Every structure is written in C-alpha cells, then in structure tokens.
XYZ file of C-alpha atoms in Angstrom:
751
model
C 126.616 -72.885 115.526
C 126.063 -69.611 117.304
C 126.615 -68.941 121.115
C 125.668 -65.908 122.749
C 127.343 -65.062 125.946
C 126.577 -62.539 128.490
C 129.795 -61.534 130.587
C 129.899 -59.751 134.399
C 131.219 -56.455 134.543
C 133.193 -57.444 137.435
C 136.794 -57.196 138.441
C 139.091 -55.617 135.637
C 141.133 -57.943 133.125
C 144.257 -57.312 135.168
C 142.990 -58.719 138.340
C 141.026 -61.681 136.844
C 139.681 -62.619 133.222
C 135.958 -62.411 132.791
C 133.736 -65.832 133.260
C 130.498 -66.561 131.529
C 127.308 -65.795 132.853
C 124.632 -66.980 130.530
C 124.975 -70.190 128.279
C 122.033 -70.215 125.666
C 122.733 -73.539 123.958
C 123.555 -76.032 126.851
C 124.844 -78.492 124.047
C 128.393 -76.512 124.039
C 128.124 -76.077 127.883
C 130.909 -79.090 128.298
C 132.945 -78.029 125.514
C 132.851 -74.317 126.751
C 133.680 -75.390 130.279
C 136.656 -77.078 129.198
C 137.837 -74.013 127.502
C 137.655 -71.897 130.478
C 139.210 -74.385 132.684
C 142.172 -74.197 130.233
C 142.221 -70.580 129.977
C 141.924 -70.258 133.864
C 144.702 -72.386 134.089
C 146.683 -70.128 131.525
C 146.013 -67.420 133.353
C 147.175 -68.872 136.714
C 150.545 -69.740 134.935
C 150.453 -65.870 133.374
C 150.154 -64.515 136.366
C 153.055 -66.512 138.225
C 155.200 -65.767 135.294
C 154.434 -62.025 135.860
C 155.261 -62.246 139.515
C 158.580 -63.720 138.682
C 159.193 -61.032 136.330
C 158.563 -58.583 138.961
C 161.051 -60.403 140.876
C 163.837 -60.314 138.233
C 163.265 -56.703 137.729
C 163.542 -56.171 141.617
C 166.916 -57.959 141.327
C 168.141 -55.739 138.630
C 167.995 -58.180 135.984
C 165.712 -56.287 133.437
C 166.270 -58.672 130.233
C 165.262 -61.758 132.381
C 162.311 -59.841 133.359
C 161.258 -58.872 129.974
C 161.401 -62.424 128.795
C 159.189 -63.241 131.763
C 156.663 -60.626 131.183
C 156.609 -61.715 127.520
C 156.060 -65.216 128.711
C 152.857 -64.022 130.530
C 151.729 -62.094 127.853
C 151.636 -65.215 125.492
C 149.782 -67.054 127.834
C 147.260 -64.477 128.569
C 147.260 -61.583 125.893
C 144.311 -59.675 127.975
C 146.723 -59.397 131.351
C 147.068 -55.900 131.560
C 149.277 -55.955 134.331
C 151.912 -57.903 132.404
C 151.776 -55.028 129.455
C 151.815 -52.619 132.247
C 154.945 -53.760 133.797
C 156.593 -54.250 130.537
C 156.003 -50.961 129.862
C 157.577 -49.758 133.127
C 160.664 -51.694 132.505
C 161.389 -50.739 129.032
C 160.425 -46.883 130.117
C 162.695 -47.225 133.093
C 165.914 -48.224 130.624
C 164.940 -45.607 128.008
C 167.756 -43.127 127.317
C 167.981 -39.748 128.542
C 168.909 -38.153 125.871
C 166.499 -37.278 123.114
C 167.744 -39.708 120.575
C 167.203 -43.396 120.627
C 163.308 -43.547 120.956
C 163.144 -47.247 120.281
C 162.631 -48.229 124.179
C 160.328 -45.213 124.477
C 158.147 -46.408 121.800
C 157.997 -50.199 122.672
C 157.044 -48.840 126.219
C 154.312 -46.706 124.815
C 152.987 -49.640 123.227
C 152.876 -51.518 125.946
C 151.155 -48.843 128.331
C 148.692 -48.042 125.671
C 147.898 -52.038 125.902
C 147.147 -52.013 129.408
C 145.242 -49.268 129.295
C 143.348 -50.822 126.270
C 142.099 -53.775 128.864
C 142.117 -51.477 132.079
C 141.510 -47.986 130.871
C 140.643 -45.983 134.112
C 143.647 -47.420 136.035
C 145.402 -44.153 137.055
C 148.481 -45.586 137.538
C 148.619 -46.782 134.189
C 147.753 -43.061 132.847
C 150.411 -41.806 135.220
C 153.124 -43.749 133.642
C 152.030 -43.306 129.947
C 152.265 -39.373 130.893
C 155.320 -39.961 132.535
C 156.747 -41.397 129.305
C 155.320 -38.780 127.153
C 157.015 -36.219 129.125
C 160.328 -38.117 128.031
C 159.248 -37.993 124.799
C 158.676 -34.307 124.850
C 154.820 -34.958 123.886
C 153.823 -32.527 126.337
C 150.178 -31.795 125.456
C 149.220 -35.257 125.303
C 151.120 -35.917 128.670
C 148.985 -33.129 130.166
C 145.845 -34.677 128.955
C 146.731 -38.155 129.918
C 148.076 -36.712 133.294
C 144.417 -34.727 133.804
C 142.686 -38.001 133.068
C 144.878 -39.738 135.424
C 143.870 -37.055 138.060
C 140.462 -38.035 137.390
C 140.615 -41.698 138.059
C 143.240 -41.013 141.067
C 140.458 -38.824 142.660
C 138.305 -42.260 142.712
C 141.527 -44.217 143.912
C 143.849 -44.184 147.064
C 145.471 -41.232 148.209
C 148.808 -42.210 147.299
C 148.118 -42.626 143.710
C 146.106 -39.122 143.554
C 149.531 -37.587 145.304
C 151.800 -39.060 142.647
C 149.412 -37.822 139.561
C 149.505 -34.317 141.451
C 153.407 -34.420 141.888
C 153.802 -35.444 138.150
C 151.642 -32.554 137.129
C 153.418 -30.373 139.203
C 156.953 -31.428 137.970
C 156.013 -30.648 134.700
C 154.812 -27.299 135.466
C 157.884 -26.640 137.284
C 160.283 -27.760 134.188
C 158.426 -24.698 132.573
C 158.950 -22.268 135.181
C 162.301 -23.020 136.084
C 163.116 -21.764 132.533
C 161.194 -18.980 132.687
C 162.429 -17.635 136.219
C 165.885 -17.013 134.894
C 165.232 -16.671 131.265
C 167.110 -13.834 129.435
C 167.016 -12.637 125.882
C 169.837 -11.928 123.880
C 170.667 -8.707 122.649
C 169.603 -8.125 119.352
C 172.897 -8.188 117.454
C 173.716 -11.638 119.387
C 172.217 -15.092 117.829
C 173.269 -17.316 120.580
C 175.951 -17.562 123.768
C 178.903 -18.685 122.081
C 180.168 -21.691 124.869
C 183.672 -21.524 123.003
C 183.971 -17.551 123.765
C 182.860 -18.542 127.285
C 185.432 -20.976 127.585
C 188.019 -18.433 126.723
C 186.764 -15.445 128.465
C 184.967 -15.206 131.498
C 184.055 -11.589 131.101
C 182.453 -12.652 128.026
C 179.459 -13.993 129.974
C 179.164 -11.402 132.533
C 179.079 -8.665 129.689
C 176.470 -10.300 128.028
C 174.305 -10.922 130.965
C 174.678 -7.235 131.684
C 173.348 -6.412 127.959
C 170.552 -9.168 128.214
C 167.055 -8.450 129.049
C 164.882 -10.635 131.637
C 161.222 -10.844 129.890
C 159.778 -12.092 132.923
C 156.514 -14.868 132.104
C 156.059 -18.167 133.770
C 153.923 -16.967 136.665
C 150.975 -19.374 135.639
C 153.196 -22.483 135.565
C 154.718 -21.709 139.125
C 150.969 -21.101 140.260
C 149.825 -24.333 138.868
C 153.218 -25.934 139.963
C 152.591 -25.108 143.647
C 148.810 -26.088 143.492
C 150.030 -29.315 142.342
C 152.979 -30.086 144.972
C 150.583 -28.569 147.824
C 147.693 -30.620 146.912
C 150.124 -33.792 146.587
C 151.114 -32.986 149.766
C 147.566 -32.863 151.165
C 146.601 -36.084 149.698
C 149.975 -38.058 151.055
C 151.962 -35.936 153.721
C 154.842 -37.892 153.428
C 155.365 -37.721 149.814
C 158.987 -37.089 149.332
C 159.092 -35.797 145.649
C 156.065 -33.268 146.235
C 157.631 -31.724 149.614
C 161.177 -31.367 148.536
C 160.473 -29.949 145.189
C 158.012 -27.597 147.284
C 160.737 -27.024 149.469
C 163.283 -26.009 146.813
C 160.864 -23.098 145.347
C 160.683 -21.755 148.830
C 164.391 -22.119 149.172
C 165.199 -20.522 145.941
C 163.036 -17.602 146.962
C 164.071 -16.954 150.365
C 161.055 -18.099 152.093
C 162.835 -19.145 155.379
C 159.678 -19.301 157.676
C 157.344 -21.062 155.314
C 160.171 -23.403 154.416
C 160.840 -24.876 157.960
C 157.123 -25.108 158.462
C 156.652 -27.241 155.489
C 159.966 -29.214 156.535
C 159.021 -29.852 160.156
C 155.727 -30.844 158.874
C 157.472 -33.552 156.430
C 159.716 -34.696 159.030
C 156.668 -35.533 161.047
C 154.794 -37.165 158.333
C 157.871 -39.353 156.973
C 160.216 -39.973 160.126
C 162.469 -42.462 158.489
C 163.050 -40.556 155.292
C 166.648 -39.376 155.335
C 165.232 -36.811 152.499
C 163.343 -35.444 155.400
C 166.077 -34.592 157.786
C 168.062 -33.131 155.055
C 165.348 -30.748 154.051
C 165.084 -30.037 157.544
C 168.860 -29.651 158.156
C 169.068 -27.226 155.024
C 166.281 -24.608 156.196
C 167.847 -24.744 159.936
C 171.123 -24.103 158.163
C 170.050 -21.070 156.016
C 168.310 -19.837 159.065
C 171.955 -20.108 160.998
C 170.682 -22.257 163.510
C 173.909 -24.293 163.602
C 173.252 -26.849 166.449
C 169.735 -27.676 165.301
C 171.043 -28.118 161.664
C 173.947 -30.353 162.838
C 171.398 -32.683 164.511
C 168.932 -32.717 161.529
C 171.703 -33.682 159.257
C 173.065 -36.344 161.767
C 169.412 -37.986 162.026
C 169.612 -37.862 157.679
C 172.942 -39.709 157.886
C 171.954 -42.443 160.357
C 168.365 -43.232 158.506
C 170.793 -43.765 154.898
C 171.319 -47.032 153.726
C 174.948 -47.731 153.906
C 175.753 -47.215 150.280
C 173.936 -43.965 150.038
C 175.467 -42.529 152.980
C 179.220 -43.279 151.888
C 178.104 -41.366 148.464
C 176.851 -38.571 150.612
C 179.933 -38.402 152.875
C 182.540 -39.008 150.306
C 184.646 -35.871 149.786
C 186.423 -36.780 146.479
C 184.302 -34.322 144.703
C 185.712 -31.335 146.616
C 189.172 -32.223 146.748
C 191.853 -31.086 144.341
C 192.315 -34.048 141.574
C 195.717 -35.271 143.406
C 193.980 -35.179 146.413
C 191.257 -37.337 145.134
C 193.643 -39.697 143.864
C 195.146 -40.487 147.384
C 191.660 -40.865 148.817
C 190.301 -43.028 146.489
C 193.475 -45.295 147.022
C 192.669 -45.519 150.592
C 190.480 -48.374 152.445
C 187.195 -47.565 153.699
C 188.603 -47.253 157.632
C 191.328 -44.763 156.066
C 188.922 -43.041 154.243
C 186.846 -42.375 157.488
C 190.105 -41.164 158.930
C 190.907 -38.887 156.200
C 187.327 -37.389 156.157
C 187.917 -36.741 160.162
C 191.421 -34.922 159.529
C 189.895 -33.108 156.659
C 186.817 -31.492 158.239
C 189.028 -31.013 161.429
C 191.498 -28.701 159.832
C 188.684 -27.008 157.261
C 186.730 -25.958 160.496
C 186.632 -22.197 160.114
C 185.676 -21.685 163.882
C 187.051 -23.763 166.557
C 185.314 -21.638 168.860
C 182.312 -23.152 168.017
C 180.914 -26.816 168.929
C 179.650 -27.181 165.183
C 181.701 -27.168 162.124
C 180.429 -24.713 159.792
C 181.902 -25.857 156.743
C 180.991 -29.491 157.004
C 177.342 -28.121 157.504
C 177.876 -25.928 154.442
C 178.761 -29.069 152.549
C 175.961 -31.038 153.790
C 173.560 -28.235 152.863
C 174.893 -27.949 149.511
C 174.421 -31.913 148.990
C 170.854 -31.504 150.210
C 169.986 -28.679 148.039
C 171.955 -30.151 145.046
C 169.631 -33.968 145.261
C 166.509 -31.147 145.992
C 166.822 -29.085 142.819
C 169.057 -31.393 140.800
C 168.392 -35.068 141.216
C 166.539 -37.134 138.762
C 165.116 -40.177 140.029
C 163.441 -41.511 136.895
C 166.900 -41.701 135.632
C 168.718 -43.025 139.089
C 170.560 -39.912 139.450
C 171.204 -37.901 142.905
C 171.437 -34.265 142.369
C 175.002 -34.192 143.462
C 175.629 -36.674 140.308
C 174.772 -34.261 137.899
C 176.800 -31.332 136.346
C 175.122 -28.686 137.808
C 175.005 -30.524 141.054
C 178.573 -30.922 141.223
C 179.312 -27.310 140.740
C 177.058 -26.361 143.320
C 178.485 -28.587 145.826
C 181.812 -27.112 145.020
C 181.256 -23.334 144.728
C 177.872 -22.404 145.888
C 175.034 -20.614 144.498
C 176.311 -18.451 141.384
C 176.137 -14.808 141.782
C 174.290 -14.387 138.336
C 172.850 -17.190 136.084
C 170.495 -17.204 133.356
C 168.854 -19.306 130.488
C 168.790 -18.527 127.005
C 166.118 -20.371 124.266
C 167.871 -22.421 121.319
C 169.145 -20.173 118.336
C 166.849 -19.757 115.683
C 169.197 -18.786 112.944
C 172.159 -20.680 111.653
C 175.384 -20.995 114.111
C 178.348 -22.766 113.970
C 178.057 -24.157 117.267
C 176.508 -27.552 116.583
C 175.927 -28.196 120.114
C 173.726 -25.183 120.721
C 171.365 -26.360 118.113
C 167.665 -27.254 119.781
C 169.374 -26.797 123.097
C 168.604 -24.407 126.222
C 171.774 -22.781 127.262
C 172.358 -22.388 131.167
C 175.022 -20.150 132.637
C 176.285 -19.762 136.096
C 178.803 -16.564 136.704
C 180.534 -16.684 139.989
C 181.670 -13.178 139.087
C 182.828 -10.916 136.250
C 186.139 -12.687 136.316
C 184.845 -16.075 136.878
C 184.577 -18.654 137.073
C 181.820 -19.151 134.577
C 180.014 -22.750 133.697
C 177.938 -23.220 130.780
C 175.429 -26.028 130.621
C 172.926 -27.432 128.027
C 169.853 -29.147 127.894
C 167.003 -30.771 125.596
C 163.982 -28.127 125.923
C 161.669 -29.621 128.709
C 164.272 -31.842 130.121
C 165.194 -31.906 133.465
C 168.934 -32.683 133.119
C 171.566 -30.204 131.789
C 174.852 -30.984 131.155
C 178.240 -29.188 130.423
C 178.543 -27.587 127.357
C 181.476 -27.982 124.793
C 184.858 -28.105 126.660
C 183.330 -27.119 129.865
C 183.842 -30.482 131.636
C 187.484 -29.904 131.027
C 187.052 -26.141 132.463
C 185.777 -27.675 135.510
C 188.527 -30.071 135.978
C 191.325 -27.313 135.243
C 189.669 -25.030 137.615
C 189.269 -27.515 140.142
C 192.980 -27.972 140.172
C 193.539 -24.622 141.462
C 190.290 -24.077 143.355
C 188.726 -27.359 144.539
C 186.027 -25.769 146.584
C 184.768 -22.367 148.022
C 182.825 -22.563 151.351
C 180.777 -19.781 153.151
C 178.255 -20.039 155.338
C 175.173 -18.103 157.038
C 176.213 -18.204 160.846
C 179.586 -16.485 159.864
C 178.612 -13.398 158.085
C 181.823 -11.844 158.051
C 185.145 -13.040 158.993
C 188.425 -11.007 159.197
C 191.908 -12.380 159.404
C 193.594 -12.298 162.937
C 197.176 -11.487 162.475
C 199.084 -14.440 164.344
C 202.812 -14.833 164.835
C 204.232 -17.932 166.439
C 207.941 -18.346 168.257
C 209.375 -21.610 168.568
C 211.752 -22.036 171.645
C 213.588 -24.785 173.683
C 211.379 -26.206 176.026
C 211.962 -28.707 179.231
C 213.232 -32.182 178.872
C 213.377 -32.248 175.079
C 209.787 -30.575 174.872
C 209.066 -27.573 172.362
C 208.013 -24.188 173.783
C 205.922 -21.949 171.461
C 204.740 -18.600 172.207
C 201.811 -17.203 170.467
C 200.832 -13.695 169.701
C 197.778 -12.656 168.107
C 196.158 -9.323 167.599
C 192.389 -9.431 167.951
C 190.315 -6.955 166.014
C 187.894 -5.622 168.894
C 186.693 -2.610 166.935
C 185.915 -4.449 163.961
C 184.331 -7.334 165.589
C 181.794 -5.036 167.662
C 181.341 -2.165 164.784
C 177.620 -2.599 164.789
C 177.184 -3.154 168.287
C 174.219 -1.044 169.718
C 175.650 -1.289 173.343
C 178.829 0.619 174.717
C 180.135 -2.908 175.634
C 179.783 -6.357 175.357
C 181.104 -9.879 175.178
C 183.636 -11.142 173.208
C 184.947 -14.931 172.960
C 188.376 -15.810 172.029
C 190.867 -18.641 172.072
C 194.047 -20.463 171.433
C 193.806 -23.822 169.409
C 196.740 -26.309 168.797
C 196.543 -29.484 166.763
C 199.052 -32.152 165.825
C 199.521 -33.128 162.141
C 196.535 -36.166 162.535
C 194.042 -33.038 163.639
C 194.276 -34.268 167.112
C 193.571 -31.433 169.435
C 196.456 -30.798 171.800
C 195.542 -27.145 173.553
C 192.195 -25.454 173.714
C 192.315 -22.456 175.702
C 189.082 -20.342 175.469
C 188.116 -17.003 177.362
C 185.100 -14.743 177.604
C 185.636 -11.165 178.438
C 183.606 -8.021 178.658
C 185.074 -5.622 176.446
C 184.331 -1.827 175.712
C 182.964 -0.781 172.110
C 182.529 3.046 172.937
C 183.919 5.596 175.027
C 187.371 6.188 176.260
C 188.078 2.846 177.479
C 187.527 1.161 174.245
C 190.237 -0.819 172.563
C 190.482 -0.729 169.050
C 192.677 -3.953 168.889
C 194.327 -5.849 171.619
C 197.574 -8.311 171.903
C 196.889 -11.937 173.186
C 199.768 -13.957 174.156
C 200.388 -17.273 175.225
C 203.425 -19.685 175.968
C 202.622 -23.291 175.745
C 205.060 -26.457 176.290
C 204.524 -29.013 173.634
C 205.528 -32.596 172.928
C 207.354 -33.260 169.883
C 205.154 -33.867 166.768
C 205.833 -33.605 163.099
C 203.838 -30.425 162.653
C 201.350 -28.070 164.601
C 198.307 -26.228 163.152
C 197.861 -23.197 165.764
C 194.697 -20.901 165.723
C 193.799 -18.031 167.342
C 190.009 -16.816 166.848
C 187.848 -14.363 168.444
C 184.180 -13.750 168.054
C 181.081 -11.554 169.004
C 178.299 -13.565 169.854
C 175.537 -11.126 169.115
C 176.758 -10.196 165.779
C 178.575 -13.380 164.879
C 181.471 -11.633 163.355
C 184.551 -13.415 163.853
C 188.309 -13.199 163.211
C 190.910 -16.312 162.606
C 194.210 -16.686 162.142
C 195.906 -20.084 161.238
C 199.417 -20.848 161.172
C 201.117 -24.273 160.512
C 204.175 -24.637 162.140
C 206.948 -27.166 161.423
C 208.379 -28.950 164.646
C 212.104 -28.569 165.726
C 214.287 -29.883 168.001
C 217.131 -28.023 170.169
C 219.153 -31.272 170.800
C 221.531 -31.440 173.961
C 224.977 -30.042 173.121
C 224.438 -29.025 169.559
C 224.526 -25.282 168.723
C 220.905 -23.765 168.098
C 218.824 -20.783 168.004
C 215.113 -20.005 168.331
C 212.909 -18.308 165.825
C 212.910 -14.728 165.819
C 210.303 -12.923 167.993
C 209.536 -9.844 165.737
C 208.235 -6.673 167.938
C 207.442 -3.001 168.195
C 210.003 -2.785 171.082
C 212.308 -5.113 173.173
C 214.017 -3.631 176.205
C 216.317 -5.467 178.521
C 214.894 -4.955 182.507
C 218.298 -5.940 184.043
C 221.767 -4.994 183.401
C 222.811 -8.886 182.572
C 219.547 -10.625 181.376
C 219.460 -14.131 181.555
C 216.078 -15.476 180.510
C 213.130 -14.261 178.823
C 211.449 -12.562 181.901
C 214.351 -10.430 182.165
C 213.244 -8.444 178.863
C 210.129 -6.176 178.335
C 208.603 -7.479 174.707
C 205.821 -5.636 172.708
C 205.025 -8.233 170.140
C 204.295 -7.411 166.531
C 201.693 -10.131 165.789
C 201.255 -8.965 162.208
C 204.678 -8.869 161.363
C 204.403 -5.683 159.564
C 205.624 -2.357 160.421
C 205.142 1.684 159.388
C 207.710 3.419 157.290
C 210.996 4.254 159.200
C 209.517 2.270 162.160
C 212.492 0.233 164.286
C 212.342 -3.084 163.955
C 212.913 -4.943 167.019
C 213.589 -8.989 167.764
C 214.340 -11.449 170.347
C 215.813 -14.618 170.144
C 217.880 -17.420 171.933
C 220.992 -19.132 171.525
C 221.206 -22.722 172.807
C 224.621 -24.748 173.696
C 227.409 -22.291 172.759
C 230.652 -24.057 173.591
C 232.608 -22.856 176.852
C 236.111 -21.909 176.512
C 238.642 -23.329 179.459
C 237.568 -20.303 181.627
C 233.879 -21.051 181.050
C 232.979 -18.050 178.535
C 231.320 -18.105 175.360
C 232.125 -16.180 172.299
C 230.031 -15.607 169.391
C 229.361 -13.399 166.325
C 225.923 -12.414 165.038
C 225.153 -11.036 161.276
C 221.440 -10.050 160.655
C 220.687 -9.728 157.021
C 217.980 -7.914 155.629
C 216.911 -8.339 152.136
C 214.082 -6.699 149.937
C 212.188 -9.678 148.662
C 209.210 -7.600 146.959
C 208.332 -4.201 146.749
C 204.664 -3.281 146.352
C 205.060 -0.192 144.402
C 205.456 -0.561 140.697
C 206.780 1.639 137.808
C 209.817 3.199 136.517
C 210.679 4.979 139.778
C 211.441 1.600 141.524
C 214.657 1.377 139.434
C 215.941 4.545 141.129
C 214.590 3.707 144.489
C 216.560 0.713 144.520
C 219.589 2.286 143.321
C 219.095 4.988 146.137
C 218.404 2.168 148.883
C 222.100 0.497 147.440
C 223.915 3.647 147.979
C 222.328 3.769 151.434
C 222.612 -0.059 152.061
C 225.379 -1.607 150.175
C 224.835 -4.242 147.160
C 226.135 -7.966 148.949
C 227.991 -8.405 145.480
C 229.171 -6.748 142.496
C 226.369 -6.888 139.806
C 223.892 -8.227 142.282
C 220.081 -6.763 141.872
C 219.413 -7.689 145.502
C 219.553 -4.811 148.197
C 220.319 -5.925 151.634
C 221.562 -4.448 154.836
C 223.931 -5.968 157.279
C 224.177 -5.733 161.037
C 226.844 -7.216 163.373
C 227.347 -7.764 167.214
C 229.950 -9.951 168.927
C 229.849 -11.072 172.288
C 232.046 -12.590 175.075
C 230.047 -13.857 178.082
C 230.199 -16.275 180.838
C 228.700 -19.627 179.296
C 225.147 -20.589 179.907
C 223.419 -23.523 177.965
C 220.838 -20.389 176.911
C 222.032 -17.007 175.948
C 218.943 -14.230 175.254
C 219.685 -11.901 172.670
C 217.956 -9.108 170.853
C 218.274 -6.670 167.973
C 216.663 -3.254 167.187
C 217.575 -1.640 163.723
C 216.514 0.901 161.543
C 215.847 0.355 157.520
C 216.205 4.255 156.518
C 214.077 4.844 153.248
C 212.854 1.318 153.167
C 209.662 1.461 150.802
C 206.385 -0.458 151.215
C 207.054 -4.075 150.798
C 208.136 -7.691 151.887
C 211.631 -8.463 153.416
C 213.355 -11.236 154.984
C 215.526 -11.414 157.959
C 218.278 -13.860 157.956
C 220.082 -14.267 161.493
C 223.414 -16.229 161.265
C 225.145 -17.052 164.880
C 228.783 -18.344 164.713
C 230.134 -20.235 167.547
C 233.632 -19.079 167.626
C 234.882 -21.717 170.147
C 233.268 -24.600 168.371
C 233.572 -22.976 164.594
C 230.054 -23.726 163.922
C 227.002 -21.859 162.660
C 223.304 -21.908 163.049
C 220.606 -20.010 160.761
C 217.175 -18.661 161.242
C 215.156 -16.651 159.225
C 211.604 -14.602 159.211
C 209.768 -12.719 156.942
C 208.166 -9.119 158.147
C 206.622 -6.180 155.756
C 206.585 -2.624 155.937
C 203.398 -0.353 155.362
C 200.324 0.579 156.938
C 197.494 -1.683 157.731
C 193.930 -1.138 157.988
C 194.173 -0.849 161.736
C 196.671 0.810 164.045
C 198.473 -1.746 165.980
C 198.898 -1.324 169.589
C 202.001 -0.081 171.477
C-alpha cells in the first residue's frame, strides 16, 4: 500500500521532528498516528539523554557524555544536536599533535552528520571549520568558515562574532609566520638545533646572514578586518579583543591599543582578561599607578584557581627555591610571595612595585599571544610563554620554513623552526611547531637548556617606568647602639649629574631616601626627601654624599637601600646592601666595622666619641692610585688594669685579593710589591702590608680609633683590610675585615 505524506518545512530537525501534514489514505491513519506517538516519545527520551550528556560533559566526564550522546542518537538518528555535541566532545579531546587523527575523524563525521540534518546552522559550520583547521585542511576550513559567515549574518550577533574571530585566527597564524620569517643562506639547509644548543653565537651569526623576504600583508589585513568585525558584532568578545590587542602591542601602537583596551573593559567589565589587557597597555605607557590598579581589578575578577596559578612565582624561581616554595602551605606561599616581591622591588621610592607589575604584564602578554583556549592552555603554560615570562621580549626572533632537503635533524622534518635570541652571547631558545599550528614546543634538548639557564638566571626584569638605573654606592657601618641596640651609619653617593644629564632646566627636583627592611621584608625605616639641585652652572654638583645614622632593634639581618630619582626623566639610582646583624655584648671585647673614608681627622687632642672626628666617608670604598686610605672604628669593653688604664695593640693587614690588569707583567709587578711590602711567609704568593699601633689610655667602654695608610705602587684591583685588636690586659683578640678597590671610577667622588 502506498502512502504519500507531505511534511511541513517548520523547525529544523535538531529542535523538533517533522510532523505529517496530509494523509491521502485514511485507512492508515491510526497506524501512522501510533507510529508518530511512538516516535515523539523516542524523541523526548533522546532529548533527555542529550541533556544528560551535556551535563556530564560540563562535569568533565567525557566518557559518560559520549555514551549518553550515542544513546540519544540510537533513539533518534535524526537528532542533529546530539551529533553536534558528540562531535564537539571528540574534537575537544583530539590530540594537539599532528598524529593520532582518530578522534578528529570521528568528530568530523559527527559534525558532518549534524550538518546533513541542519545544513545552515552557523555553529555547526563553525565547529567543523575549526576541526578542519586542526587537521590542516585549510582551504576547506576557509570555505566552511565563509559558509558559516553567510549563515551567521542571518543569526545572532554572538555567533557572527565567533565566526569572524575564527577566520581572524586562521589569518593570524599565517601572518605570524610571515612577520618574522627569515630565509636561510643558500649554503645552509636548516637551522641546526644541536649547534644552537652548543653555541648561542651560531644562531646570532645565522640571523645576521639570513634574509627577511617580507610578505603576509594580505593575511594581516584580513586578520584585522575579521577581529574588528567580531568586536563590532560583540564588543565583549574576549578572543577577538585580545588578539587584536596583541597585534597592536607588537606593533607598538600604544594609543590605539589603549583605546581598544578601554572599550574592551567597558564592554566586558567582569572579564579579568579585559583588565589584564588594559594593565598591559598602561604598563607599556609607563602609567604605573593606573596599571597597578587595572591588574589588581583583574586579580579580584579571577576565580580562585586561576588567580593562584597567575600569582604562582615558581616559574621565575631557581629550581632549589621552587622546591622550597612548592613545599609550603598556601598561607606560607602567600607570605613567601610578599617577601619575594618586597625585596625585588627596584625602587622603594615609588608606591608601585615595578618588577611585580612587569611580571603581571608579561603574564598578560603571554596569555594574549601564546594561549590556546581550544586545548585549555593558558599562555604562560606554553614553552614560549614560559620563556617570555622569565626573560621578556627577545632581542631578535625569527621563523624558518621546514627543511626541503634531507637532514640529520629528524625533529626538524616538516616543522617550522622559531628562534629567540637575547643577544649574541645568549641565551638562545629554539622552538618547533607544525605548520599552521599555534603551539610551539622546545626543540631537541632546549627544555633541558632552559632549566639549566634558569639555575643561573631564574628571571630578568626590566620596566618601562625605569628607563635607566645607575648603581648607587652604599657603605654600611655597624656600631654599638644604646641598651643593646645596633647603630648603623649609611653613607651613599648620589650621582646627581647622571640623574639630570638630559634635563633642559638649570635646576630641578631630586627625590632620594633611605630604606631598611628586616629579614622578613618588614620595613623598619623610611626616610625620604625631595630637594632642588642645580644641574647647570657653578653651583652644580656632580655627586653628593648623603649620610644617616640609625638605631635598630636586633634582627638576624637587614636590607639597607639608598635610592635617588629624577621625577622628570625617570632616571634613578639605587644601592642595596644585605647587612648581617651583630651584637656588642656588655663586658665582651668588641670592634665596630671599619668606616672607610677619604679622610679622618681628630678635632680634639683626646677624642672620646664619634663626633670628635671629622670624617669624609668614601661610600664607594674605591680609591685612586696612591691616594691615602683612611678609616675610623670603635673598640668596646677593653679590660682596665688596676690603675684604670687600657692597653691594646692594633694590627692592620692589607692583602691583594685580585689585580684587574692581566698579562706577564703581573709577576714582575707582584715581585716589586713584595720587595716594597714584604711577604707574609716564606714561599707565600700573597702580598701583604702590615701596620701596627699600640696605645695605653684611660679605660672607657668605648675608645674611638683611626688609621690613615699609604699603599705605595698599589695597582688597580681588589684589596682586603684585616684589623686585629688585642687587649693586653685581658689577653683577648677580636677581628674585623673590609674590602676596598683601587682604580678610577666613572665619576669623580667629592672630597
């Protein structure tokens, strides 16, 4: 019996099964109605299984999700949505490598089946196009994306934005290859990763000899068109915004970058990615306080797991420090991070911690440029992202096409090679990736190389808001303080001329200050000042000595810093000294540190305290050749005799630790010095000069002393002073040491 049924062209199959519209043979009505009722029941059950499968996938149980989707398809083979979600699950778990296509092929079959039942669904087309990109079927992928684009134009704005974004990603992959593409010299078939591993100069020289062919402009323009179209359709689209911003950042288009980033924040005010992007741009523009604010908002918007990963500093620690850090409880790690950043802060003078901001900026950029959401990879989890977070932007980078001739480097076959060089002397990092793929991994042994280099330099930070920072000489001297406390004198040399060398004005403000932290990075002292100084004219100072004397409570150690900054040019100078604590116990023979000076002169016939001396400190502890070396120190708790007199001997030994000049003339020079100074023992190759002094004075619990010595013929180099104090009455000795240098410095020190 023949029955003709005309079907309504109503809702698509993935939403509702088609229903009969006209029955020409009424004799079959009841039977067909029964069949329809049964089919409707199966469809409802299939829909229920589909919903359960989606819930299972959301909970992370892909195996259960696939079983439920298969059950839904068994109940209703025409249920397009079940085929679609089955394809999504298989595509999401497909391996990121070029091998192992099984899941991808099954995913493709499921998505194509979904499209057979709903041929103009833009989301189905979009996911099939993305899958084909994974399989490197680029032409078919672009064709399907364009179909999706046509369909999306008739759909909702979010779908249209996503299709434009995916098309932009496809073009971006091509553009990134061409933007730094280099052609190897004709006599070089491929970049040898093993040679690069052994010698960083091999890469640098190869880059010098290679040519950049250009190209890729069409891909760049199409990429930008799609990203901007995606943002017009959906201003809050995270992917389109971040990839457009990554391009603007790479090209140094800071003004446009900030305009797009601010629009992104307005459109997506609850997105941490939006605030990270804004913070990155503000950091590039050296708007330090605004950048800090944007990054803090981003942190508050992150879920706890993401924030913990973002703030985890293990990636920039040495291997040994990482072991310690990783063994801590969450609360202990937070304290470790606080101390780490407090001590890493390059300028205590400013409110923001510039290096912590640099870290967050690098993390933001790494995620923006190297993140692969379809594989669940944040940018800092990739090999390139990790190196970027540690060392920042390389000095030079390039990509090389896969080798076209036979090669012994099997890892290079069919792979694009990317090199990052941080200077001719390294470090150098080499990555490999399959053509068209966005993820690159360390080539050969470069994962080992990265860990080895990390053991020597875990991370290197610079920051736009500190364009130039000079070393600021600091000398810290420990004296006995009142009631068991410690007094320290801090002497520094502010390089005023260097800070204001670009100043267009005759005078300007300089900020400077003293900062002291304990071993837990708790601030104990902050003394900041702002003064107007002359940069031009007769009153201009090239350098200025600034000194402080501070009383501190006992602690295991102190971090003492002195800083200066020109708020107009942002030039700065900083010096940091870690000072171990010491105690001067009552009744125990003790001696202070040696305060090295350009000159020390008693102001009275019988000086009894520090203020009875005129001391011109030498913060750099560096002297010109044949310049006298002066020093001040204090002796504590000499034992008095029956007549209340103290008797002591002083021996000062000067030892050459290192001579800066090299060559055969050194042996002759040392021989001449040995004749002048005398050797400490027969056969010794250590040249020393000894000075002795004896005194018999009325006993006090503190006796100030000084030396002024000449070092005839002393060559440039590093020297060690060793002062031994012997208490004749008690038969006890105490020793203190200090290093200094002889040789000219860049700047003339004040006298």
